[in-house]
mmCIF file of C-alpha atoms in Angstrom:
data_model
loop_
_atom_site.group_PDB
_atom_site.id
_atom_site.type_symbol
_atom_site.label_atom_id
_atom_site.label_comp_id
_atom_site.label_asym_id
_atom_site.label_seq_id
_atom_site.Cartn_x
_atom_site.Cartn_y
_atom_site.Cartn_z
ATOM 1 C CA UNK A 23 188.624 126.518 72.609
ATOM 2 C CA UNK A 24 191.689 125.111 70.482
ATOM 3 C CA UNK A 25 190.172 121.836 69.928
ATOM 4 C CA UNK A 26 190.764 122.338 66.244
ATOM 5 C CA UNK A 27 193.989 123.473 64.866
ATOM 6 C CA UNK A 28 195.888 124.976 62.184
ATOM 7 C CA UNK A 29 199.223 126.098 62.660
ATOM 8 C CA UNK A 30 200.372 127.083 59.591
ATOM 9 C CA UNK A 31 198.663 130.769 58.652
ATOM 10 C CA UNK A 32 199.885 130.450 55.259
ATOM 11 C CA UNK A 33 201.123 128.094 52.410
ATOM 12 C CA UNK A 34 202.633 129.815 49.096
ATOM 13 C CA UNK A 35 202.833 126.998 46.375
ATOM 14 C CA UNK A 36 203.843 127.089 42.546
ATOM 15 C CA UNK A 37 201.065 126.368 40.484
ATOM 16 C CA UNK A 38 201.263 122.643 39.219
ATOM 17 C CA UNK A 39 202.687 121.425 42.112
ATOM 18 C CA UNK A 40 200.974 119.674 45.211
ATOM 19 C CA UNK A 41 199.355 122.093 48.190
ATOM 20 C CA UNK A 42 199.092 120.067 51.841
ATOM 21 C CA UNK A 43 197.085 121.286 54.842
ATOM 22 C CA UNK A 44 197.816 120.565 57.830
ATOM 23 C CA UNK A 45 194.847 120.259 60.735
ATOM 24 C CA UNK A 46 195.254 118.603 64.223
ATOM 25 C CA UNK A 47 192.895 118.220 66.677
ATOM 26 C CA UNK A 48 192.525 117.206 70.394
ATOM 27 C CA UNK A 49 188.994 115.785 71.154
ATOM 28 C CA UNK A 50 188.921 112.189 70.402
ATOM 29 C CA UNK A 51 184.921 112.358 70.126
ATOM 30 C CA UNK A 52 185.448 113.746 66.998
ATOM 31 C CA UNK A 53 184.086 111.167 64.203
ATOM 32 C CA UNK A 54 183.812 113.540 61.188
ATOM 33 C CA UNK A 55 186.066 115.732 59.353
ATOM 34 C CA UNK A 56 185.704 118.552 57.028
ATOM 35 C CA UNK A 57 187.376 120.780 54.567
ATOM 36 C CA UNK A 58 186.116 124.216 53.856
ATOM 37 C CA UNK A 59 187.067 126.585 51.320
ATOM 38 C CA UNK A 60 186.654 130.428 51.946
ATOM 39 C CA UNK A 61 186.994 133.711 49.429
ATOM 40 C CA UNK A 62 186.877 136.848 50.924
ATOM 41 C CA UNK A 63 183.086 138.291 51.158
ATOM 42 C CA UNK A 64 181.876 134.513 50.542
ATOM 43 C CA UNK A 65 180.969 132.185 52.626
ATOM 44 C CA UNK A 66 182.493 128.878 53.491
ATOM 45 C CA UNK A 67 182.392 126.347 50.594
ATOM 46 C CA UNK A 68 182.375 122.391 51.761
ATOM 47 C CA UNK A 69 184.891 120.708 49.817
ATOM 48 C CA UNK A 70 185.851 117.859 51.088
ATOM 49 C CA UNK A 71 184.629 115.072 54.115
ATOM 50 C CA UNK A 72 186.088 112.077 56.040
ATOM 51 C CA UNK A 73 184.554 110.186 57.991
ATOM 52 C CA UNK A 74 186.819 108.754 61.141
ATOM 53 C CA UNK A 75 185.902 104.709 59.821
ATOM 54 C CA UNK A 76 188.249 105.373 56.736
ATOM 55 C CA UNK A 77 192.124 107.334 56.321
ATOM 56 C CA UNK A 78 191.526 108.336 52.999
ATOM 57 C CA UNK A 79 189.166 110.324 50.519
ATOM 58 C CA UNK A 80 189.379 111.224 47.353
ATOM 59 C CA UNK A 81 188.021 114.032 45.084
ATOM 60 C CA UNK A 82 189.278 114.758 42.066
ATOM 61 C CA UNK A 83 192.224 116.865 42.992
ATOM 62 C CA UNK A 84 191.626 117.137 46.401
ATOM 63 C CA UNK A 85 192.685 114.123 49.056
ATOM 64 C CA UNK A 86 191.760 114.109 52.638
ATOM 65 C CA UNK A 87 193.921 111.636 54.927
ATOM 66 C CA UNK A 88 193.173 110.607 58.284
ATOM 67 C CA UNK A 89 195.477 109.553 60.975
ATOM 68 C CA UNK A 90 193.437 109.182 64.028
ATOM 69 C CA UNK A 91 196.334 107.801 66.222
ATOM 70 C CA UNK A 92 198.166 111.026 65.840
ATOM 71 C CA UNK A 93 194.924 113.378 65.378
ATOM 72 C CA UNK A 94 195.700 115.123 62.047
ATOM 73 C CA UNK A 95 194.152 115.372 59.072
ATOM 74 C CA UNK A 96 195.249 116.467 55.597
ATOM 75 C CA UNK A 97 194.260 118.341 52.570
ATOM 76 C CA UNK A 98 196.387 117.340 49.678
ATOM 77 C CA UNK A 99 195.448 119.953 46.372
ATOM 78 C CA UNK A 100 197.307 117.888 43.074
ATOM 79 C CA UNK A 101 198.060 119.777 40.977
ATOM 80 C CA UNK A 102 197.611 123.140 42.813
ATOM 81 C CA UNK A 103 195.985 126.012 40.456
ATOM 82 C CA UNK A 104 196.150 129.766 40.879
ATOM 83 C CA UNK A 105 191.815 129.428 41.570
ATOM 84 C CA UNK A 106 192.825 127.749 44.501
ATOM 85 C CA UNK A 107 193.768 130.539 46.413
ATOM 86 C CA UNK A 108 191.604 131.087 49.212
ATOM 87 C CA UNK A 109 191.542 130.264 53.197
ATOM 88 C CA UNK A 110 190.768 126.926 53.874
ATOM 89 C CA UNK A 111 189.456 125.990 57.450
ATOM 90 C CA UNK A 112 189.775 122.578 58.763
ATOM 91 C CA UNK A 113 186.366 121.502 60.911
ATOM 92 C CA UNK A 114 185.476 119.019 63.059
ATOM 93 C CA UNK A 115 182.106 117.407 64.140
ATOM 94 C CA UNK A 116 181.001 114.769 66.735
ATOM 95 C CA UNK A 117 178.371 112.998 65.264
ATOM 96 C CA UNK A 118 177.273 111.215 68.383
ATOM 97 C CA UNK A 119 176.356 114.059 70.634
ATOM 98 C CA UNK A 120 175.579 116.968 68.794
ATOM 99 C CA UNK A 121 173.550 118.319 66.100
ATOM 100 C CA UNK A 122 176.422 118.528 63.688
ATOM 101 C CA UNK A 123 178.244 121.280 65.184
ATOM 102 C CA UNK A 124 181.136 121.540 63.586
ATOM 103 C CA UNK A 125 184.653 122.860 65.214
ATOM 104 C CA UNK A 126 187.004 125.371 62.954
ATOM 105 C CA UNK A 127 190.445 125.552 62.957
ATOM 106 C CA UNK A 128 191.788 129.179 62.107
ATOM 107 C CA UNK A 129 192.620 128.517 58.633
ATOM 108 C CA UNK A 130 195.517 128.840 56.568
ATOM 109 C CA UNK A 131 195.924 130.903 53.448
ATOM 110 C CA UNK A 132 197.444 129.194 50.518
ATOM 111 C CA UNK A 133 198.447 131.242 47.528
ATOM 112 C CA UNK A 134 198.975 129.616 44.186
ATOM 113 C CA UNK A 135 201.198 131.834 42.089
ATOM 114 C CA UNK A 136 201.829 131.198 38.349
ATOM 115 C CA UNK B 21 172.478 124.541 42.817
ATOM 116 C CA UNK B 22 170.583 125.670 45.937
ATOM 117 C CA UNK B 23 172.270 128.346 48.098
ATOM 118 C CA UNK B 24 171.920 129.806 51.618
ATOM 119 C CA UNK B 25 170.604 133.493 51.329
ATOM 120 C CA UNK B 26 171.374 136.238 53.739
ATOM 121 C CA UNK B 27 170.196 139.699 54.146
ATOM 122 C CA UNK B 28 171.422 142.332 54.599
ATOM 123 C CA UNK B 29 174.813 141.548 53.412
ATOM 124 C CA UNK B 30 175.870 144.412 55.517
ATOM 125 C CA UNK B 31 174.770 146.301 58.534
ATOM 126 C CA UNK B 32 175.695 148.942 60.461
ATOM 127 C CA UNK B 33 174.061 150.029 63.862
ATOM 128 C CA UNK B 34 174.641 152.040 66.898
ATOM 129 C CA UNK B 35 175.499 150.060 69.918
ATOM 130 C CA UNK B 36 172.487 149.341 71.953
ATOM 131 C CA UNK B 37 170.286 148.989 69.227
ATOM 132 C CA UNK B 38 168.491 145.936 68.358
ATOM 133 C CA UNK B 39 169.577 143.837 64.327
ATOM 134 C CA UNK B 40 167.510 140.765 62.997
ATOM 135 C CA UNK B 41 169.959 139.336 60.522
ATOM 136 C CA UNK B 42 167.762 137.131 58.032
ATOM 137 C CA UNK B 43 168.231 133.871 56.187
ATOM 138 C CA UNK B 44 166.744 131.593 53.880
ATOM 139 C CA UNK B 45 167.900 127.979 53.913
ATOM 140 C CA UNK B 46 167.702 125.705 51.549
ATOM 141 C CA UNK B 47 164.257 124.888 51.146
ATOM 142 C CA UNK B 48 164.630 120.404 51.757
ATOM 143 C CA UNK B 49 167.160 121.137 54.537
ATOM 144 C CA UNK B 50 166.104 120.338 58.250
ATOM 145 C CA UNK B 51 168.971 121.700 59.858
ATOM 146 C CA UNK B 52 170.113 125.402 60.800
ATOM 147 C CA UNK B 53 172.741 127.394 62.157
ATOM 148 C CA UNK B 54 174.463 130.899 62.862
ATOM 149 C CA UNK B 55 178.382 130.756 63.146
ATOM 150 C CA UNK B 56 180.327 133.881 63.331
ATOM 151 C CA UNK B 57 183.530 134.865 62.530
ATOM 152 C CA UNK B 58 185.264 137.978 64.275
ATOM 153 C CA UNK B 59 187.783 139.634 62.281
ATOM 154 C CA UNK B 60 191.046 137.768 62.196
ATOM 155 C CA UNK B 61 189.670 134.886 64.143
ATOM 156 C CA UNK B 62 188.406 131.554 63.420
ATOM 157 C CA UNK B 63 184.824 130.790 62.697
ATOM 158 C CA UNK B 64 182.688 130.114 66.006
ATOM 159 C CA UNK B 65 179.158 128.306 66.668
ATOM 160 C CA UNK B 66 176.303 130.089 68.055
ATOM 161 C CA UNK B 67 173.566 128.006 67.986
ATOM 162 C CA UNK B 68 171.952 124.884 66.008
ATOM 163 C CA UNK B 69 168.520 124.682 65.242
ATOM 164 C CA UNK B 70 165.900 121.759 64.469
ATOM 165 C CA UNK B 71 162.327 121.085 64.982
ATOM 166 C CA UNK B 72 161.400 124.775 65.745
ATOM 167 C CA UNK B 73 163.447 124.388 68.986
ATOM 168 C CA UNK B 74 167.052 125.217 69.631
ATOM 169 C CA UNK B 75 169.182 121.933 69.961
ATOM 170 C CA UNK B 76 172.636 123.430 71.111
ATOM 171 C CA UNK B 77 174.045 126.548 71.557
ATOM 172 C CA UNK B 78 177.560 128.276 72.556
ATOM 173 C CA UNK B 79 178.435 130.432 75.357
ATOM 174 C CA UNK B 80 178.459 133.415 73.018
ATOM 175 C CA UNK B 81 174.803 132.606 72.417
ATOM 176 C CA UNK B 82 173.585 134.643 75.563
ATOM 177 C CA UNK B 83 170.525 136.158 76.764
ATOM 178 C CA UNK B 84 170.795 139.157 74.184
ATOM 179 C CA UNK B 85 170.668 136.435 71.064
ATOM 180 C CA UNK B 86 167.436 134.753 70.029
ATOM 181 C CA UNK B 87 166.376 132.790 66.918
ATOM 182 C CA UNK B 88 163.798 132.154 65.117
ATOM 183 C CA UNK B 89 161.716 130.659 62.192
ATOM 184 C CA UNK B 90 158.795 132.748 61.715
ATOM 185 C CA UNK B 91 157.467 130.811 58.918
ATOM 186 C CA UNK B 92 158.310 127.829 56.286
ATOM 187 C CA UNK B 93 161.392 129.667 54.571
ATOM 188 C CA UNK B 94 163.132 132.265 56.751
ATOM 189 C CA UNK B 95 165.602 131.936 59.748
ATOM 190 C CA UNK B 96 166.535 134.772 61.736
ATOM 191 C CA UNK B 97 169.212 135.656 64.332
ATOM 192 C CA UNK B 98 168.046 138.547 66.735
ATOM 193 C CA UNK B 99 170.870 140.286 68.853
ATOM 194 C CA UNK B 100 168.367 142.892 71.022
ATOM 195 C CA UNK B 101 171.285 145.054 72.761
ATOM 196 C CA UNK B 102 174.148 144.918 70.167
ATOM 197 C CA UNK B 103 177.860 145.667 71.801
ATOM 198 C CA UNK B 104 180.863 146.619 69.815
ATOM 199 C CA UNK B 105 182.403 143.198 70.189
ATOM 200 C CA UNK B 106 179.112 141.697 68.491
ATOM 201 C CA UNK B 107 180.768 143.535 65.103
ATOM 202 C CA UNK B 108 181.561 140.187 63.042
ATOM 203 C CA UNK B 109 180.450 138.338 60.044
ATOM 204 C CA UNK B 110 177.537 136.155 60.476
ATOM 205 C CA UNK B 111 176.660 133.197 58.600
ATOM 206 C CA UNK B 112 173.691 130.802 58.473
ATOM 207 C CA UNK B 113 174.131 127.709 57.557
ATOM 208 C CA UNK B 114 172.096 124.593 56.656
ATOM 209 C CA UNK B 115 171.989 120.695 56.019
ATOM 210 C CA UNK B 116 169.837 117.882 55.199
ATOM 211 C CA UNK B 117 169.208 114.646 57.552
ATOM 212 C CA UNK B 118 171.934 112.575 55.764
ATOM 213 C CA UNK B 119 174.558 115.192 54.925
ATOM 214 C CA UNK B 120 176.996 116.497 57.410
ATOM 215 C CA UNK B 121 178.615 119.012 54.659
ATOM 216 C CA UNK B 122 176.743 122.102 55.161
ATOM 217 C CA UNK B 123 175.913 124.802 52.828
ATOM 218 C CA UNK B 124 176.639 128.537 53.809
ATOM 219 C CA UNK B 125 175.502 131.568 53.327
ATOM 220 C CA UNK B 126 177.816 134.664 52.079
ATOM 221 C CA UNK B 127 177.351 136.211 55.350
ATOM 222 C CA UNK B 128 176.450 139.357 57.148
ATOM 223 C CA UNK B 129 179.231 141.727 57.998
ATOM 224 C CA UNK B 130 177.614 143.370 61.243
ATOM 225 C CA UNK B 131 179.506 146.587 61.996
ATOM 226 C CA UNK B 132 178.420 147.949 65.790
ATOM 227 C CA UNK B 133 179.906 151.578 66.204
#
């Protein structure tokens, strides 16, 4: 089941300066997208939504954009800060059909360093 | 702010032997689920809950996994014949009707030896 991906395992970024995260995916059923935020020994942490109506979303430091033609997504982090480090999983939900499961990607691992 | 609680945070059993993993969703939240994640790999959906009936469910949600709410606060994941490649973290997870950002729990590492 690859229907979400992330092929970048890792992203090493100076702190102050912007983090992206990359996500595609392959079902175009998919209608919602999510941004999830892991620590070790913690559970997933929602950070961040788009819905497939809009190409942009914006929280604070973090921006998802949407480009549904091309079926990526991405997590821009402005300016990146060493707290930041974590895995962050992309995830993907069809609204229509399901009861909100969502889809993962396999994450990628940024590391802020000072 | 509210939080997804699981218990035990860690358990270890013999394979064969039967593990309830236990939750507590957030108390206004309708929805429920149990994801997994398998060392190394990406985090998987076992099974969605709502109404006091299963809605969906993966093909790693077989015969030997079962869920339930026994009353108004807990939700529990039952594995009755645990196998070594059952050893994973578990979460629960839950949402409310109009958000589709779920909250997590921190997980149960399940270690099968």
């Amino acid at each position: 089941d690859q229907q979400v991906k992330q092929n970048s395992p890792s992203l090493s970024v100076q702190e102050g300066r912007i983090s992206i995260l990359n996500c595609d995916y392959t079902n175009s059923m998919f209608d919602y997208f999510l941004w999830y935020k892991k620590y070790p020994a913690e559970g997933p942490t929602f950070l961040i939504s788009i819905s497939s109506i809009k190409d942009k979303n914006e929280d604070g430091r973090f921006t998802v954009f949407l480009n549904k033609s091309a079926k990526h997504l991405s997590l821009h982090i402005v300016p990146s800060q060493p707290g930041d480090s974590a895995v962050y999983f992309c995830a993907a939900s069809d609204r229509g059909s399901t009861l909100g499961r969502l889809y993962f990607g396999r994450g990628t691992q940024l590391t802020v360093w000072p | 702010e509210p939080e997804v609680t699981q218990t035990p945070s860690h358990q270890v059993t013999q394979m064969g032997q039967e593990v309830i993993l236990r939750c507590v969703p957030i108390s206004n939240h309708l929805y429920f689920y149990w994801y997994r994640q398998i060392l190394g790999q990406k985090v998987e959906f076992l099974v969605s809950f709502y109404n006091n009936e299963i809605s969906e469910k993966s093909e790693i949600f077989d015969d030997q996994f079962s869920v339930e709410r026994p009353d108004g606060s807990n939700f529990t994941l039952k594995i009755r014949s645990t196998k070594l490649e059952d050893s994973a973290m578990y979460f629960c997870a839950s949402r409310d009707l109009s958000n589709y950002g779920y909250t997590f729990g921190s997980g149960t590492r399940l270690t099968v030896v």
